[in-house]
Amino acid sequence: GSRIVIYDTHDTVVAGGATTAETQILLQDVLVIAVGNSSLTPVANASTGTTSANSASSTSVLVTVAVPPEDATRLVHGIQTGRLYAGLRGTGAKVDPAAAVSDGSLFAK
């Protein structure tokens, strides 16, 4: 029942062909419907030929969220191409979805 904001950190190509990391808000008001530490998705182990449930590492948590279809594709793309982080959203919190932070602007004021 908590509400979260989901951030996506991804690599971006800048002038000269160099890459820099950039973090932006992917989804700003998401309903959490479950939290756990492992996925029920089976994962095949090529070395042993066995299949087991996908266990998350100690630094990650599986968060199941309710999103409309138009946000689901954005979320899936973020999962596949970026590094996602969630922040608990307080009541009445205002989030600027256009705000982005990059390596070059991290400490700018």
CSV table of N, CA and C in Angstrom, one decimal:
chain,number,residue,atom,x,y,z
A,1,GLY,N,0.8,-1.2,0.0
A,1,GLY,CA,0.0,0.0,0.0
A,1,GLY,C,0.8,1.3,0.0
A,2,SER,N,2.1,1.2,0.1
A,2,SER,CA,3.0,2.4,0.1
A,2,SER,C,3.1,2.9,-1.3
A,3,ARG,N,3.4,4.2,-1.5
A,3,ARG,CA,3.7,4.8,-2.8
A,3,ARG,C,5.2,5.1,-2.9
A,4,ILE,N,5.7,4.8,-4.0
A,4,ILE,CA,7.2,5.0,-4.2
A,4,ILE,C,7.4,5.8,-5.5
A,5,VAL,N,8.6,6.3,-5.6
A,5,VAL,CA,9.1,6.9,-6.9
A,5,VAL,C,10.2,6.0,-7.4
A,6,ILE,N,10.2,5.7,-8.7
A,6,ILE,CA,11.3,4.8,-9.2
A,6,ILE,C,12.2,5.6,-10.1
A,7,TYR,N,13.5,5.5,-9.7
A,7,TYR,CA,14.6,6.2,-10.5
A,7,TYR,C,15.3,5.2,-11.4
A,8,ASP,N,15.8,5.7,-12.5
A,8,ASP,CA,16.5,4.9,-13.4
A,8,ASP,C,17.9,5.6,-13.7
A,9,THR,N,18.9,4.8,-13.4
A,9,THR,CA,20.3,5.3,-13.7
A,9,THR,C,20.7,4.5,-15.0
A,10,HIS,N,21.1,5.3,-16.0
A,10,HIS,CA,21.5,4.7,-17.3
A,10,HIS,C,22.7,5.4,-17.8
A,11,ASP,N,23.4,4.8,-18.7
A,11,ASP,CA,24.6,5.4,-19.4
A,11,ASP,C,24.1,6.2,-20.6
A,12,THR,N,24.6,7.4,-20.8
A,12,THR,CA,24.2,8.3,-21.9
A,12,THR,C,25.5,8.7,-22.6
A,13,VAL,N,25.4,8.7,-24.0
A,13,VAL,CA,26.5,9.2,-24.8
A,13,VAL,C,26.5,10.7,-24.8
A,14,VAL,N,27.6,11.3,-24.5
A,14,VAL,CA,27.7,12.8,-24.6
A,14,VAL,C,28.7,13.2,-25.7
A,15,ALA,N,28.9,14.5,-25.8
A,15,ALA,CA,29.8,15.0,-26.9
A,15,ALA,C,31.1,14.3,-26.9
A,16,GLY,N,31.6,14.0,-28.1
A,16,GLY,CA,32.9,13.3,-28.2
A,16,GLY,C,32.8,11.8,-28.1
A,17,GLY,N,31.6,11.3,-28.0
A,17,GLY,CA,31.4,9.9,-27.9
A,17,GLY,C,31.6,9.2,-26.5
A,18,ALA,N,31.9,10.1,-25.5
A,18,ALA,CA,32.2,9.5,-24.2
A,18,ALA,C,30.8,9.2,-23.6
A,19,THR,N,30.8,8.4,-22.6
A,19,THR,CA,29.6,8.0,-21.9
A,19,THR,C,29.6,8.6,-20.4
A,20,THR,N,28.4,8.9,-20.0
A,20,THR,CA,28.3,9.4,-18.6
A,20,THR,C,27.0,8.8,-18.0
A,21,ALA,N,27.0,8.6,-16.7
A,21,ALA,CA,25.8,8.0,-16.1
A,21,ALA,C,24.8,9.2,-15.8
A,22,GLU,N,23.5,8.9,-16.0
A,22,GLU,CA,22.5,9.9,-15.7
A,22,GLU,C,21.4,9.2,-15.0
A,23,THR,N,20.8,9.9,-14.0
A,23,THR,CA,19.7,9.4,-13.2
A,23,THR,C,18.5,10.3,-13.4
A,24,GLN,N,17.4,9.7,-13.7
A,24,GLN,CA,16.1,10.4,-13.9
A,24,GLN,C,15.0,9.7,-13.2
A,25,ILE,N,13.9,10.3,-13.0
A,25,ILE,CA,12.7,9.7,-12.5
A,25,ILE,C,12.1,8.9,-13.6
A,26,LEU,N,11.9,7.7,-13.4
A,26,LEU,CA,11.2,6.8,-14.4
A,26,LEU,C,9.7,6.9,-14.2
A,27,LEU,N,9.3,6.6,-13.0
A,27,LEU,CA,7.8,6.7,-12.6
A,27,LEU,C,7.7,7.4,-11.3
A,28,GLN,N,6.8,8.4,-11.2
A,28,GLN,CA,6.9,9.2,-10.0
A,28,GLN,C,5.8,8.9,-8.9
A,29,ASP,N,4.9,8.0,-9.2
A,29,ASP,CA,3.9,7.7,-8.1
A,29,ASP,C,3.4,6.3,-8.4
A,30,VAL,N,4.0,5.3,-7.7
A,30,VAL,CA,3.7,3.9,-8.0
A,30,VAL,C,3.2,3.2,-6.7
A,31,LEU,N,2.2,2.5,-6.9
A,31,LEU,CA,1.6,1.7,-5.7
A,31,LEU,C,2.4,0.4,-5.5
A,32,VAL,N,2.9,0.2,-4.3
A,32,VAL,CA,3.6,-1.1,-4.0
A,32,VAL,C,2.5,-2.1,-3.6
A,33,ILE,N,2.5,-3.3,-4.2
A,33,ILE,CA,1.5,-4.3,-3.8
A,33,ILE,C,2.2,-5.5,-3.0
A,34,ALA,N,3.5,-5.6,-3.2
A,34,ALA,CA,4.2,-6.7,-2.4
A,34,ALA,C,5.7,-6.4,-2.4
A,35,VAL,N,6.4,-6.9,-1.3
A,35,VAL,CA,7.8,-6.7,-1.2
A,35,VAL,C,8.3,-8.1,-0.7
A,36,GLY,N,9.4,-8.6,-1.3
A,36,GLY,CA,10.0,-9.8,-1.0
A,36,GLY,C,11.5,-9.8,-1.3
A,37,ASN,N,12.1,-11.0,-1.1
A,37,ASN,CA,13.5,-11.1,-1.4
A,37,ASN,C,13.9,-12.1,-2.5
A,38,SER,N,12.9,-12.7,-3.1
A,38,SER,CA,13.2,-13.6,-4.2
A,38,SER,C,12.0,-13.6,-5.2
A,39,SER,N,12.3,-14.0,-6.4
A,39,SER,CA,11.4,-14.1,-7.5
A,39,SER,C,10.9,-15.5,-7.7
A,40,LEU,N,9.7,-15.6,-8.1
A,40,LEU,CA,9.1,-17.0,-8.4
A,40,LEU,C,9.5,-17.4,-9.8
A,41,THR,N,10.2,-16.6,-10.6
A,41,THR,CA,10.6,-16.9,-11.9
A,41,THR,C,11.7,-18.0,-11.9
A,42,PRO,N,11.5,-19.1,-12.6
A,42,PRO,CA,12.5,-20.1,-12.6
A,42,PRO,C,13.7,-19.7,-13.4
A,43,VAL,N,14.9,-20.0,-12.9
A,43,VAL,CA,16.2,-19.7,-13.6
A,43,VAL,C,16.9,-21.0,-13.8
A,44,ALA,N,17.3,-21.2,-15.1
A,44,ALA,CA,18.1,-22.4,-15.4
A,44,ALA,C,19.6,-22.2,-15.1
A,45,ASN,N,20.2,-23.2,-14.5
A,45,ASN,CA,21.6,-23.2,-14.1
A,45,ASN,C,22.3,-24.1,-15.2
A,46,ALA,N,23.1,-23.4,-16.1
A,46,ALA,CA,23.7,-24.2,-17.2
A,46,ALA,C,24.7,-25.2,-16.7
A,47,SER,N,25.4,-24.9,-15.6
A,47,SER,CA,26.5,-25.8,-15.2
A,47,SER,C,25.9,-27.1,-14.6
A,48,THR,N,24.8,-27.0,-13.9
A,48,THR,CA,24.2,-28.2,-13.3
A,48,THR,C,23.0,-28.8,-14.0
A,49,GLY,N,22.4,-28.0,-14.9
A,49,GLY,CA,21.3,-28.4,-15.7
A,49,GLY,C,20.0,-28.4,-14.8
A,50,THR,N,20.0,-27.7,-13.7
A,50,THR,CA,18.9,-27.7,-12.8
A,50,THR,C,18.2,-26.3,-13.0
A,51,THR,N,16.9,-26.3,-12.5
A,51,THR,CA,16.2,-25.0,-12.5
A,51,THR,C,15.8,-24.7,-11.0
A,52,SER,N,15.9,-23.5,-10.6
A,52,SER,CA,15.6,-23.1,-9.3
A,52,SER,C,14.9,-21.7,-9.3
A,53,ALA,N,14.3,-21.3,-8.2
A,53,ALA,CA,13.8,-20.0,-8.1
A,53,ALA,C,14.9,-19.0,-8.1
A,54,ASN,N,14.7,-17.8,-8.7
A,54,ASN,CA,15.7,-16.8,-8.7
A,54,ASN,C,15.8,-16.1,-7.4
A,55,SER,N,16.9,-16.3,-6.7
A,55,SER,CA,17.1,-15.6,-5.4
A,55,SER,C,17.8,-14.3,-5.6
A,56,ALA,N,17.3,-13.3,-4.9
A,56,ALA,CA,17.9,-12.0,-5.0
A,56,ALA,C,19.1,-11.9,-4.1
A,57,SER,N,20.1,-11.1,-4.4
A,57,SER,CA,21.2,-10.9,-3.5
A,57,SER,C,20.8,-10.2,-2.3
A,58,SER,N,21.7,-10.1,-1.3
A,58,SER,CA,21.4,-9.4,-0.1
A,58,SER,C,21.3,-7.9,-0.3
A,59,THR,N,21.7,-7.4,-1.4
A,59,THR,CA,21.6,-5.9,-1.6
A,59,THR,C,20.4,-5.5,-2.5
A,60,SER,N,19.5,-6.5,-2.8
A,60,SER,CA,18.4,-6.2,-3.6
A,60,SER,C,17.1,-6.8,-3.0
A,61,VAL,N,16.0,-6.1,-3.4
A,61,VAL,CA,14.7,-6.6,-2.9
A,61,VAL,C,13.7,-6.6,-4.1
A,62,LEU,N,12.9,-7.6,-4.2
A,62,LEU,CA,11.9,-7.7,-5.2
A,62,LEU,C,10.7,-6.8,-4.7
A,63,VAL,N,10.3,-5.9,-5.6
A,63,VAL,CA,9.2,-5.0,-5.3
A,63,VAL,C,8.1,-5.2,-6.4
A,64,THR,N,6.9,-5.6,-6.0
A,64,THR,CA,5.9,-5.8,-7.0
A,64,THR,C,5.0,-4.6,-7.0
A,65,VAL,N,4.8,-4.0,-8.1
A,65,VAL,CA,4.1,-2.7,-8.2
A,65,VAL,C,2.9,-2.8,-9.1
A,66,ALA,N,1.9,-1.9,-8.9
A,66,ALA,CA,0.7,-1.9,-9.8
A,66,ALA,C,0.9,-0.6,-10.7
A,67,VAL,N,1.0,-0.8,-12.0
A,67,VAL,CA,1.2,0.3,-12.9
A,67,VAL,C,0.2,0.1,-14.1
A,68,PRO,N,-0.2,1.2,-14.7
A,68,PRO,CA,-1.1,1.1,-15.9
A,68,PRO,C,-0.3,0.6,-17.0
A,69,PRO,N,-0.9,0.0,-18.1
A,69,PRO,CA,-0.2,-0.6,-19.2
A,69,PRO,C,0.8,0.4,-19.9
A,70,GLU,N,0.5,1.7,-20.0
A,70,GLU,CA,1.4,2.6,-20.6
A,70,GLU,C,2.7,2.8,-19.8
A,71,ASP,N,2.6,2.6,-18.5
A,71,ASP,CA,3.8,2.7,-17.6
A,71,ASP,C,4.6,1.3,-17.6
A,72,ALA,N,3.9,0.2,-17.8
A,72,ALA,CA,4.5,-1.1,-17.7
A,72,ALA,C,5.6,-1.2,-18.7
A,73,THR,N,5.4,-0.8,-19.9
A,73,THR,CA,6.5,-0.9,-20.9
A,73,THR,C,7.7,0.0,-20.6
A,74,ARG,N,7.4,1.1,-20.0
A,74,ARG,CA,8.6,2.0,-19.6
A,74,ARG,C,9.3,1.3,-18.4
A,75,LEU,N,8.6,0.7,-17.5
A,75,LEU,CA,9.2,0.0,-16.4
A,75,LEU,C,10.0,-1.2,-16.9
A,76,VAL,N,9.5,-2.0,-17.8
A,76,VAL,CA,10.2,-3.2,-18.3
A,76,VAL,C,11.5,-2.7,-19.0
A,77,HIS,N,11.4,-1.7,-19.8
A,77,HIS,CA,12.6,-1.1,-20.5
A,77,HIS,C,13.6,-0.7,-19.5
A,78,GLY,N,13.2,0.0,-18.5
A,78,GLY,CA,14.1,0.4,-17.4
A,78,GLY,C,14.8,-0.7,-16.7
A,79,ILE,N,14.0,-1.8,-16.5
A,79,ILE,CA,14.6,-3.0,-15.8
A,79,ILE,C,15.7,-3.6,-16.7
A,80,GLN,N,15.4,-3.7,-18.0
A,80,GLN,CA,16.3,-4.3,-19.0
A,80,GLN,C,17.5,-3.5,-19.3
A,81,THR,N,17.4,-2.2,-19.2
A,81,THR,CA,18.6,-1.4,-19.7
A,81,THR,C,19.2,-0.5,-18.7
A,82,GLY,N,18.6,-0.3,-17.5
A,82,GLY,CA,19.2,0.6,-16.5
A,82,GLY,C,19.3,-0.1,-15.2
A,83,ARG,N,19.6,0.8,-14.2
A,83,ARG,CA,19.7,0.3,-12.8
A,83,ARG,C,18.6,1.1,-12.1
A,84,LEU,N,17.6,0.4,-11.5
A,84,LEU,CA,16.5,1.0,-10.9
A,84,LEU,C,16.7,1.1,-9.4
A,85,TYR,N,16.1,2.2,-8.8
A,85,TYR,CA,16.2,2.5,-7.4
A,85,TYR,C,14.8,3.0,-7.0
A,86,ALA,N,14.3,2.7,-5.8
A,86,ALA,CA,13.0,3.2,-5.4
A,86,ALA,C,13.2,4.0,-4.1
A,87,GLY,N,12.3,5.1,-4.1
A,87,GLY,CA,12.3,5.9,-2.9
A,87,GLY,C,10.9,6.0,-2.4
A,88,LEU,N,10.7,5.9,-1.1
A,88,LEU,CA,9.4,6.0,-0.5
A,88,LEU,C,8.9,7.4,-0.7
A,89,ARG,N,7.7,7.5,-1.1
A,89,ARG,CA,7.1,8.8,-1.4
A,89,ARG,C,6.2,9.3,-0.3
A,90,GLY,N,6.5,10.4,0.3
A,90,GLY,CA,5.7,10.9,1.4
A,90,GLY,C,4.4,11.5,0.9
A,91,THR,N,3.5,11.7,1.8
A,91,THR,CA,2.2,12.3,1.5
A,91,THR,C,2.4,13.7,1.1
A,92,GLY,N,1.9,14.1,-0.1
A,92,GLY,CA,2.0,15.5,-0.6
A,92,GLY,C,3.4,15.8,-1.1
A,93,ALA,N,4.3,14.8,-1.3
A,93,ALA,CA,5.6,15.1,-1.9
A,93,ALA,C,5.5,15.5,-3.3
A,94,LYS,N,6.3,16.5,-3.7
A,94,LYS,CA,6.3,17.0,-5.1
A,94,LYS,C,7.6,16.5,-5.7
A,95,VAL,N,7.4,15.9,-6.9
A,95,VAL,CA,8.5,15.3,-7.6
A,95,VAL,C,8.6,16.0,-9.0
A,96,ASP,N,9.8,16.4,-9.4
A,96,ASP,CA,10.0,17.0,-10.7
A,96,ASP,C,10.5,16.0,-11.6
A,97,PRO,N,9.6,15.4,-12.5
A,97,PRO,CA,9.9,14.3,-13.4
A,97,PRO,C,11.0,14.7,-14.4
A,98,ALA,N,11.1,16.0,-14.7
A,98,ALA,CA,12.1,16.5,-15.6
A,98,ALA,C,13.5,16.6,-15.1
A,99,ALA,N,13.6,16.6,-13.7
A,99,ALA,CA,14.9,16.7,-13.1
A,99,ALA,C,15.8,15.5,-13.4
A,100,ALA,N,17.0,15.8,-13.8
A,100,ALA,CA,18.0,14.7,-14.1
A,100,ALA,C,19.3,15.1,-13.4
A,101,VAL,N,20.1,14.1,-13.0
A,101,VAL,CA,21.4,14.3,-12.4
A,101,VAL,C,22.4,13.4,-13.2
A,102,SER,N,23.5,14.0,-13.7
A,102,SER,CA,24.5,13.3,-14.4
A,102,SER,C,25.8,13.4,-13.6
A,103,ASP,N,26.8,12.7,-14.1
A,103,ASP,CA,28.2,12.8,-13.5
A,103,ASP,C,28.6,14.2,-13.4
A,104,GLY,N,28.4,15.0,-14.5
A,104,GLY,CA,28.8,16.4,-14.5
A,104,GLY,C,28.0,17.3,-13.6
A,105,SER,N,26.8,17.0,-13.3
A,105,SER,CA,25.9,17.9,-12.5
A,105,SER,C,25.7,17.5,-11.1
A,106,LEU,N,26.3,16.4,-10.7
A,106,LEU,CA,26.0,15.8,-9.4
A,106,LEU,C,26.3,16.8,-8.3
A,107,PHE,N,27.4,17.5,-8.3
A,107,PHE,CA,27.7,18.4,-7.2
A,107,PHE,C,27.5,19.9,-7.6
A,108,ALA,N,26.8,20.2,-8.7
A,108,ALA,CA,26.5,21.5,-9.1
A,108,ALA,C,25.4,22.1,-8.2
A,109,LYS,N,25.4,23.3,-7.9
A,109,LYS,CA,24.3,23.9,-7.1
A,109,LYS,C,23.6,24.9,-7.8
